[in-house]
CSV table of C-alpha atoms in Angstrom, one decimal:
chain,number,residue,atom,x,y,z
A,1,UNK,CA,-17.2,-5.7,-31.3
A,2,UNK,CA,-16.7,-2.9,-33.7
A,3,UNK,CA,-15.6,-5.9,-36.7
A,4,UNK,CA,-19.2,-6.9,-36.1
A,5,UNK,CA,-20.8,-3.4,-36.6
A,6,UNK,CA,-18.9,-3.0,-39.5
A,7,UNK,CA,-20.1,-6.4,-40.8
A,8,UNK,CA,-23.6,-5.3,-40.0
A,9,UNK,CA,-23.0,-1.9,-41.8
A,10,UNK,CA,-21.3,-2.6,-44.6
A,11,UNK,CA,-22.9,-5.5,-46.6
A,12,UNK,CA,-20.3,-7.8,-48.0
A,13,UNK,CA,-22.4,-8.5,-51.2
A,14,UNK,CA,-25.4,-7.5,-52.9
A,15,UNK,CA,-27.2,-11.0,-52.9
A,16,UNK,CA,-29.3,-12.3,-55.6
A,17,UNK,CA,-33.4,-12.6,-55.1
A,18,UNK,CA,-33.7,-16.3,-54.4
A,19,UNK,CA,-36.5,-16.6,-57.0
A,20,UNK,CA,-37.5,-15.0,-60.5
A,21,UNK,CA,-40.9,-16.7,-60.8
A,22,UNK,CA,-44.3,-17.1,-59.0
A,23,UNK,CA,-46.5,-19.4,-59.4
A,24,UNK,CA,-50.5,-18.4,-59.3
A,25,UNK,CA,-52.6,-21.4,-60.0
A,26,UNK,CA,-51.1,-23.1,-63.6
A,27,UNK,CA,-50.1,-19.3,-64.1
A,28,UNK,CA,-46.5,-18.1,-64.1
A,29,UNK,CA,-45.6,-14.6,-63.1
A,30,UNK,CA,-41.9,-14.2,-64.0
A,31,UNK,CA,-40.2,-11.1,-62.4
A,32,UNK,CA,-38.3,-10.9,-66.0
A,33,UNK,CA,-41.6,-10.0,-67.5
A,34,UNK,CA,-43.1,-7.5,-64.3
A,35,UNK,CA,-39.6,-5.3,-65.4
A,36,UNK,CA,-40.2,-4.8,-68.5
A,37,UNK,CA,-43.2,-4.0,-68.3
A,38,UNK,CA,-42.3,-1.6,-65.5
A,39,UNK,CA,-40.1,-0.1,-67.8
A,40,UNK,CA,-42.7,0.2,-70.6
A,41,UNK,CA,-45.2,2.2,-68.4
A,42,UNK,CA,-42.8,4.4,-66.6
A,43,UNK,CA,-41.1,5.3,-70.1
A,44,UNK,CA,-44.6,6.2,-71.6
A,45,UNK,CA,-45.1,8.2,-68.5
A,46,UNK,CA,-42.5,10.4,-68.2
A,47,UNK,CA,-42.9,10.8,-72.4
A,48,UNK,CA,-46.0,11.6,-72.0
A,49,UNK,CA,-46.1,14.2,-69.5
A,50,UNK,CA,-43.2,16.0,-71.9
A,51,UNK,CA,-44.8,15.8,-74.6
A,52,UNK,CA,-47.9,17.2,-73.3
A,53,UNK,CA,-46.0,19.8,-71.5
A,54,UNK,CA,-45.3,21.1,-75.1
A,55,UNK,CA,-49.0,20.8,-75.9
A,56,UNK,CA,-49.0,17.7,-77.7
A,57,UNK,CA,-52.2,15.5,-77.1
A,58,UNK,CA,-51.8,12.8,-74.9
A,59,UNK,CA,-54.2,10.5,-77.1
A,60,UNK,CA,-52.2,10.9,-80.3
A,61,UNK,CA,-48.9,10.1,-78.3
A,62,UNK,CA,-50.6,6.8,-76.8
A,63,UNK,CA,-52.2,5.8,-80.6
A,64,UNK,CA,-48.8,6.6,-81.5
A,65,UNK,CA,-47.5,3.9,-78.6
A,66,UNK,CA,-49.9,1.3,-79.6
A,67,UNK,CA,-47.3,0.8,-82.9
A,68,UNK,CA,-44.0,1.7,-81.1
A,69,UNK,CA,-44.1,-0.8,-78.3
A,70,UNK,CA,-45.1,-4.0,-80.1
A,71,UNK,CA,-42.3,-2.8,-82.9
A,72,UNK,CA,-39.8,-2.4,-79.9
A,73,UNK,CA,-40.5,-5.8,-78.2
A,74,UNK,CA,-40.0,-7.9,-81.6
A,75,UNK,CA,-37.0,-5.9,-82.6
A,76,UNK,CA,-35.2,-6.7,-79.2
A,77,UNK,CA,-35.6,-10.2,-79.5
A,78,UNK,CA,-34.6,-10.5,-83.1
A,79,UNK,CA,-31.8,-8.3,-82.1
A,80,UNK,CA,-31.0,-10.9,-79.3
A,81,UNK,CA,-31.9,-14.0,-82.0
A,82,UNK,CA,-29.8,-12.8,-84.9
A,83,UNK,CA,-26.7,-11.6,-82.7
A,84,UNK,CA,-26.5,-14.8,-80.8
A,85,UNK,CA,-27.7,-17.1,-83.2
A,86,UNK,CA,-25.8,-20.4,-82.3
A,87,UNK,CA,-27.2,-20.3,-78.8
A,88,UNK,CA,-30.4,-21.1,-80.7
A,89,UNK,CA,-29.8,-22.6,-84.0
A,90,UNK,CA,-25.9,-24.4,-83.7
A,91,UNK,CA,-24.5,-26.2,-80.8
A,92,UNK,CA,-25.7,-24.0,-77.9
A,93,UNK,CA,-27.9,-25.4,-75.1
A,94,UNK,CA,-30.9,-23.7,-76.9
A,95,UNK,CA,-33.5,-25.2,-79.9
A,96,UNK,CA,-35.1,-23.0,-82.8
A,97,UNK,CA,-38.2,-22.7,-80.3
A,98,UNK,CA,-36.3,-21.6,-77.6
A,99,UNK,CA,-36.0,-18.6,-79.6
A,100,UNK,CA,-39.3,-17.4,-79.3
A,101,UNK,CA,-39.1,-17.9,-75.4
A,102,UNK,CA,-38.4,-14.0,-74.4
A,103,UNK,CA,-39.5,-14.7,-70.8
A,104,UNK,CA,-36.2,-16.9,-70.5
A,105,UNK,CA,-34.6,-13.2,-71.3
A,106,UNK,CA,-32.3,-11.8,-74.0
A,107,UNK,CA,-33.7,-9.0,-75.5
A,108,UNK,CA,-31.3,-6.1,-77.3
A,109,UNK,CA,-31.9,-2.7,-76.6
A,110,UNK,CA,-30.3,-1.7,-80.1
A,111,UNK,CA,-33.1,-3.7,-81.7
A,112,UNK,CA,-36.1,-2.4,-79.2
A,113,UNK,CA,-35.0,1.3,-80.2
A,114,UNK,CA,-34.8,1.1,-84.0
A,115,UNK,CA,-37.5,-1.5,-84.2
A,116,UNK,CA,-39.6,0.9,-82.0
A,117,UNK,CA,-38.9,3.9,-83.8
A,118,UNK,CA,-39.9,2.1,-87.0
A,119,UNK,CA,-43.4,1.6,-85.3
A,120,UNK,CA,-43.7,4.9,-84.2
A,121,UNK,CA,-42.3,6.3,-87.9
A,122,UNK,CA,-45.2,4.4,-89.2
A,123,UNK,CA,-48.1,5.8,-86.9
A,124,UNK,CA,-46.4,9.6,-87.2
A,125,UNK,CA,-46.8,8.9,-91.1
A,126,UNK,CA,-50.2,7.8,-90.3
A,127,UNK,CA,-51.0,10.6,-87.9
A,128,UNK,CA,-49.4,13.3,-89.4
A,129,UNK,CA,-47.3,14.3,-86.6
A,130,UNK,CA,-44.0,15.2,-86.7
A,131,UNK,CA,-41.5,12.1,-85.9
A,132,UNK,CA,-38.4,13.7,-84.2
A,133,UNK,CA,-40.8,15.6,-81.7
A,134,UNK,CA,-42.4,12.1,-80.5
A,135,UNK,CA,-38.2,11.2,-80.3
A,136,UNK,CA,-37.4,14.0,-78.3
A,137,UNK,CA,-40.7,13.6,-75.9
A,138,UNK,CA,-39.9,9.8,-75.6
A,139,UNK,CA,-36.1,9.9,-75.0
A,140,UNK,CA,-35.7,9.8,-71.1
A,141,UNK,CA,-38.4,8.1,-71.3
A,142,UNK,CA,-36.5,5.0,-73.2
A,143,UNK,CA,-33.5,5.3,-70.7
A,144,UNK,CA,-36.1,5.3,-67.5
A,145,UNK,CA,-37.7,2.5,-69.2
A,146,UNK,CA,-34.3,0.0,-69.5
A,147,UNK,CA,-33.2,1.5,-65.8
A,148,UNK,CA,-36.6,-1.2,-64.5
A,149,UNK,CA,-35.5,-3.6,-67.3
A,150,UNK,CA,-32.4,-4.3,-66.6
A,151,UNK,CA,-33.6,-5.5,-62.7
A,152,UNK,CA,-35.0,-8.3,-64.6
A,153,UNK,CA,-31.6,-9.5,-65.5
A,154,UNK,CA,-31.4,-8.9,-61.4
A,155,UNK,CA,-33.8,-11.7,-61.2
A,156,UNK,CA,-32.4,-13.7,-63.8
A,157,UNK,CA,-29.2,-13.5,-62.8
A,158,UNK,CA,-27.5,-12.6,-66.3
A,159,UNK,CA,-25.7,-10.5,-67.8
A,160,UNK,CA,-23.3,-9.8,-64.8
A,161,UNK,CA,-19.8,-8.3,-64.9
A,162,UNK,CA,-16.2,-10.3,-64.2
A,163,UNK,CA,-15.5,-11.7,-60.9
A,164,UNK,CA,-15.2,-9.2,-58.0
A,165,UNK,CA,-14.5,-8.4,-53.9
A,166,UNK,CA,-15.7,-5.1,-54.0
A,167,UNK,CA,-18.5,-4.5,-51.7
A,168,UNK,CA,-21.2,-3.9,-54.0
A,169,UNK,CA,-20.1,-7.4,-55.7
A,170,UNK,CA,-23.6,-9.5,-57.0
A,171,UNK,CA,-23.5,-12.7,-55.6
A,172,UNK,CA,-24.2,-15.5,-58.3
A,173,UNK,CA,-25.8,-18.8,-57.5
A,174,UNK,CA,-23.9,-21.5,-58.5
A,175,UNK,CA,-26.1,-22.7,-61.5
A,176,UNK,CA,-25.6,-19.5,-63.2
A,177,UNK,CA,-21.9,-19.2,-63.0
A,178,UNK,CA,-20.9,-19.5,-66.7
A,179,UNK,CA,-17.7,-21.8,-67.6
A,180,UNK,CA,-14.4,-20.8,-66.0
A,181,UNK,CA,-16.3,-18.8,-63.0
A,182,UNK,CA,-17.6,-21.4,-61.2
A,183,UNK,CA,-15.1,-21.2,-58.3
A,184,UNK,CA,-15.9,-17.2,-58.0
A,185,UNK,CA,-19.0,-16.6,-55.6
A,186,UNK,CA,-19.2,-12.4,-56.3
A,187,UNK,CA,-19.4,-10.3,-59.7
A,188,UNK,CA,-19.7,-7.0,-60.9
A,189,UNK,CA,-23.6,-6.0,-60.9
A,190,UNK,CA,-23.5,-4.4,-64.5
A,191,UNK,CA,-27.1,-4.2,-64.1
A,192,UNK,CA,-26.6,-1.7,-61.5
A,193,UNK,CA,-24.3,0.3,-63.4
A,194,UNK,CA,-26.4,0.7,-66.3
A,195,UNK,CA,-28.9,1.4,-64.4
A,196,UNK,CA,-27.0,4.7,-62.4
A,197,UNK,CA,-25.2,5.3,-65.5
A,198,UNK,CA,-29.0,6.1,-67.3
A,199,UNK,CA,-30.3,8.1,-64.5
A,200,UNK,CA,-27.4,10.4,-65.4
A,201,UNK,CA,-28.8,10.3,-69.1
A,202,UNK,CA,-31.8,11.2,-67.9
A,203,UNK,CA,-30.9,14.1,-65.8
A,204,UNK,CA,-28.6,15.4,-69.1
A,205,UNK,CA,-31.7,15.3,-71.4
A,206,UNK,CA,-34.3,16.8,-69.1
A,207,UNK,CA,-31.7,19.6,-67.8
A,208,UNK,CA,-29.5,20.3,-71.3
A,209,UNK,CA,-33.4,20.8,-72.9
A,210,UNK,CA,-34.0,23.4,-70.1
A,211,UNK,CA,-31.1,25.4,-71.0
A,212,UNK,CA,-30.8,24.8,-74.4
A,213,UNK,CA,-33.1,24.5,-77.7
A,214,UNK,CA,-33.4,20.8,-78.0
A,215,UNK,CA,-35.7,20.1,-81.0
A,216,UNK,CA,-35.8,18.3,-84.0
A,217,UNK,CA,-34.4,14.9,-82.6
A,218,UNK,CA,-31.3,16.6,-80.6
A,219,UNK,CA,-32.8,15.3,-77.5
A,220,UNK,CA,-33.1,12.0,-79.1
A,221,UNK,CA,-29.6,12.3,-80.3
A,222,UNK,CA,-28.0,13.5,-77.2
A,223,UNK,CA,-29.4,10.4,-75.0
A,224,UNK,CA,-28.1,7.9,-77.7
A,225,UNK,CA,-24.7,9.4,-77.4
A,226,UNK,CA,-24.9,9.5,-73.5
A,227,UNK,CA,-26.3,5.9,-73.4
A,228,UNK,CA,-24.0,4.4,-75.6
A,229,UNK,CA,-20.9,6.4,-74.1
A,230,UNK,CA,-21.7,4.7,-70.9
A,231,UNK,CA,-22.7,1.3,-72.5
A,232,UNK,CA,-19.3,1.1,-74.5
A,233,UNK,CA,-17.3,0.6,-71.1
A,234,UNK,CA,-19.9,-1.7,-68.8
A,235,UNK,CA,-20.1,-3.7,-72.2
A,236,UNK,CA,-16.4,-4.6,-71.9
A,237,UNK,CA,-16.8,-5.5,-68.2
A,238,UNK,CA,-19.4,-8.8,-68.7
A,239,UNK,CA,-18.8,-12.3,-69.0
A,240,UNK,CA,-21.4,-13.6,-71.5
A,241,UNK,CA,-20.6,-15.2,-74.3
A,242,UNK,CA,-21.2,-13.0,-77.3
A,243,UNK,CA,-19.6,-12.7,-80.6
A,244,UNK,CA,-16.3,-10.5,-81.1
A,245,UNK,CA,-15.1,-8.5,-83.9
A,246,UNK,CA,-11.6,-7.4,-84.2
A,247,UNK,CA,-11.1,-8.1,-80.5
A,248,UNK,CA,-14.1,-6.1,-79.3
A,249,UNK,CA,-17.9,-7.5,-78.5
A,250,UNK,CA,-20.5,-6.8,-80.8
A,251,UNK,CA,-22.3,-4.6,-78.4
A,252,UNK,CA,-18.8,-2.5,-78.2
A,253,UNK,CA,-18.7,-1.6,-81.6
A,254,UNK,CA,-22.6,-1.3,-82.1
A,255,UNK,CA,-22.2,1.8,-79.0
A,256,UNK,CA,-19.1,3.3,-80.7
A,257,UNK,CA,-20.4,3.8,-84.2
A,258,UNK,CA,-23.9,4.6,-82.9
A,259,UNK,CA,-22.3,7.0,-80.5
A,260,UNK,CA,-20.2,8.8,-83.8
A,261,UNK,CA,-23.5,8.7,-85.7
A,262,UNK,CA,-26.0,10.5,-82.8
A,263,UNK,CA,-23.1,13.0,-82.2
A,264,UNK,CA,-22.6,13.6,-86.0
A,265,UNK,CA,-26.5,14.1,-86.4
A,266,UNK,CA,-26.8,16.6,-83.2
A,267,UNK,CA,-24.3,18.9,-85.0
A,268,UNK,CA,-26.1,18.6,-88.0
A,269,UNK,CA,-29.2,19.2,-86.5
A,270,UNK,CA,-28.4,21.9,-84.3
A,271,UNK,CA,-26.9,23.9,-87.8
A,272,UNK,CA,-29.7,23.3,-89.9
A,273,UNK,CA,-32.4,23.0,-87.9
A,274,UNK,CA,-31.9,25.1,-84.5
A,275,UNK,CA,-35.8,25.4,-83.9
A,276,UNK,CA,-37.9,23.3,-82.3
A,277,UNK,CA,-41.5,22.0,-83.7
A,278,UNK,CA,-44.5,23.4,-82.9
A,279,UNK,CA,-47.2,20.7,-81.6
A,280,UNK,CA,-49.8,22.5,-79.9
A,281,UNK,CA,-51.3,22.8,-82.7
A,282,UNK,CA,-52.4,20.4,-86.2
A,283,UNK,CA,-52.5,16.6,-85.6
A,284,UNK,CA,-49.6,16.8,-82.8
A,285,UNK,CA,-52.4,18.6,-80.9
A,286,UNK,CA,-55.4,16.5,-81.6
A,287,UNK,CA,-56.9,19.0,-84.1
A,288,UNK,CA,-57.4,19.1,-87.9
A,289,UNK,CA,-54.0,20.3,-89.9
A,290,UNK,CA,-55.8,22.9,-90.9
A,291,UNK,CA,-55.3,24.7,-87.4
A,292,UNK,CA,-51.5,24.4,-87.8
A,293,UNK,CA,-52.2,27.3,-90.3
A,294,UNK,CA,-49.6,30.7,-89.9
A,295,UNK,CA,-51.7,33.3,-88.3
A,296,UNK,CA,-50.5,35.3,-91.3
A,297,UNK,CA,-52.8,33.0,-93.2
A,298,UNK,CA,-55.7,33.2,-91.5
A,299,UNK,CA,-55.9,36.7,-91.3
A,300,UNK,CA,-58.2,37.9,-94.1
A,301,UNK,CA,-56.7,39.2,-97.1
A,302,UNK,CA,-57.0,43.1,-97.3
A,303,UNK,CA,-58.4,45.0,-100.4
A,304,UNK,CA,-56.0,46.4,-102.6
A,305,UNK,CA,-56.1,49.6,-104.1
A,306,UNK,CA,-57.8,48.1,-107.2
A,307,UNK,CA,-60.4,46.8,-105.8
A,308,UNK,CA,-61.0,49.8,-103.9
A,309,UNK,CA,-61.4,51.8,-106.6
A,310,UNK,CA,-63.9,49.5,-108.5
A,311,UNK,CA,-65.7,49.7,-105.2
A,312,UNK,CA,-66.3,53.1,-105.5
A,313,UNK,CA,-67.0,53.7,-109.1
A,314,UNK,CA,-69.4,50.8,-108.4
A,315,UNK,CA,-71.1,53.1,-105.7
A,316,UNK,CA,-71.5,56.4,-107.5
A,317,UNK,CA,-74.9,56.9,-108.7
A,318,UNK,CA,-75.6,57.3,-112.7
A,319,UNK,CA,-76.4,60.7,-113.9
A,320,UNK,CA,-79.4,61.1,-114.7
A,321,UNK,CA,-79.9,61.0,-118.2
A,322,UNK,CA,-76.4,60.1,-118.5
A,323,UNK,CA,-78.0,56.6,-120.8
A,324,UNK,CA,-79.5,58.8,-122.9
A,325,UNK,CA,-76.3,61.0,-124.2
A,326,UNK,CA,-74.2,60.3,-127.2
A,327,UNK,CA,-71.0,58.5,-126.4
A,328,UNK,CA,-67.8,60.9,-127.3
A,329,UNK,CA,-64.7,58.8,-127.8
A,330,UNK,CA,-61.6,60.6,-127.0
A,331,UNK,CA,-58.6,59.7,-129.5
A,332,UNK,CA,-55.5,60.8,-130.0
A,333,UNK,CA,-53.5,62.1,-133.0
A,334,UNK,CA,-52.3,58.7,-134.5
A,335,UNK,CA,-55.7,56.6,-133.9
A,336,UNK,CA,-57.2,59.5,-135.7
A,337,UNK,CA,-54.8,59.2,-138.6
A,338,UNK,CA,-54.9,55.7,-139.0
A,339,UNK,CA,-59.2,55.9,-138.7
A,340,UNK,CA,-58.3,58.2,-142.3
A,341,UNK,CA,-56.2,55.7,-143.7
């Protein structure tokens, strides 16, 4: 009796949905799709309402969206296309066309990042609004985003870790068993572990930028090194077939060296730059740069002594007569002499 409480209790797997699309009419709704675009609303969400908690306007940071999003959706699947290229154009199952396919999955983070913050360097140029603010605003806003991404691969049943008995293990549906695994029913849910892993990245940003000054992309900065320290290990754990270099997956050695680079620019930010921009006012705000004036510069000038003193010769009356006078010039000693020479 108690064997079968603990049965009921304590699942023995975490089992796989048994579908990943819906069909409405000729339309299909893939749950692949739903989660990212989950994760695209959330993110812009919990961006927005940090960035206007600083007094940003919440129409430039959605104008601002409008070029960052489309950027970050073609940059993952490049990302996904270039890195695993022979899936697509050698002897992998897929064909050039499958490439553009993105509801069948594979989409890099690494390219929806820097292709997203391309688009949203462009629109800041545009806007004239300060880029590494937008970063700062946006960063647990990225990491909520791929926490509901990375349930799609839940529902695609992808991207899992090496065979496991742990209690939490994913079961796997046969079809989706890569090579060698077939025989193994449970696997480690990596999607789960990134997924916990970035709600601690969240809770780092929000709370570190409560107790400390976090501006001028140190925010930005100190989620890329938390993602990527967490990424580095739950990389080495999966069983897709990626490239390798020097022993290590690509993904490994993409987190390590962007990890050195985000802690390397957090120092140097922090040194150089230990403020934090101003956006409630100027184009950040919604309002004409000339708002973003120094209140020193909109005070108006005051009159120096000069100008004081014309003032009041200006104001003293003529003498009467005074036009009608001969004019005495005053000279010295040597302008007399030289007026005799």
């Amino acid at each position: 009796m108690s064997s079968l409480i603990s049965a009921v209790i304590v699942p023995a797997s975490i089992p796989s949905p048994s579908q990943g699309v819906w069909h409405l009419g000729p339309l299909p709704i893939r749950a692949y799709a739903l989660c990212i675009l989950a994760g695209i609303f959330a993110g812009y969400w919990l961006g927005r309402k940090r960035w206007v908690a600083r007094g940003g306007s919440p129409t430039v940071l959605a104008d601002i969206m409008f070029w960052a999003i489309p950027f970050g959706l073609v940059g993952a699947r490049i990302y996904h296309v270039v890195t695993d290229a022979e899936l697509y154009f050698g002897a992998g199952p897929g064909t050039p066309i499958d490439a553009l396919k993105i509801w069948h999955g594979g989409l890099g983070i690494w390219g929806a990042v820097g292709f997203g913050a391309l688009g949203a360097w462009i629109a800041c140029r545009r806007a004239k609004v300060p880029f590494l603010a937008v970063a700062d605003a946006m960063a647990p806003g990225i990491a909520l985003a791929q926490i509901l991404g990375r349930f799609g691969n839940y529902f695609n049943q992808e991207l899992f870790g090496k065979p496991t008995d742990l209690p939490w293990g994913l079961e796997i549906d046969p079809g989706h068993r890569p090579e060698g695994y077939v025989d193994f029913a449970t696997f480690h849910p990596t999607f789960l572990y990134e997924a916990i892993w970035n709600l601690g990245v969240i809770a780092l940003v929000i709370l570190a930028g409560r107790r400390f000054t976090l501006g001028h992309g140190r925010a930005f900065f100190l989620y890329v090194a938390g993602y990527t320290a967490g990424r580095a290990w739950i990389e080495n754990m999966r069983i897709d077939t990626v490239n390798h270099f020097l022993g290590l997956r690509l993904n490994v050695w993409t987190s390590i060296i962007l990890f050195v680079l985000a802690v390397v620019a957090f120092v140097l930010s922090a040194r150089l730059r230990p403020g934090i921009e101003v956006i409630s006012t100027g184009p950040a705000a919604g309002k004409p740069a000339d708002d973003a004036a120094t209140p020193e510069a909109d005070e108006p000038k005051a009159a120096d002594d000069t100008d004081t003193e014309q003032t009041a010769e200006t104001d003293v009356p003529a003498e009467p007569g005074a036009e009608d006078k001969p004019k005495v010039e005053a000279t010295n000693g040597s302008e007399a002499d030289a007026a005799r020479d």
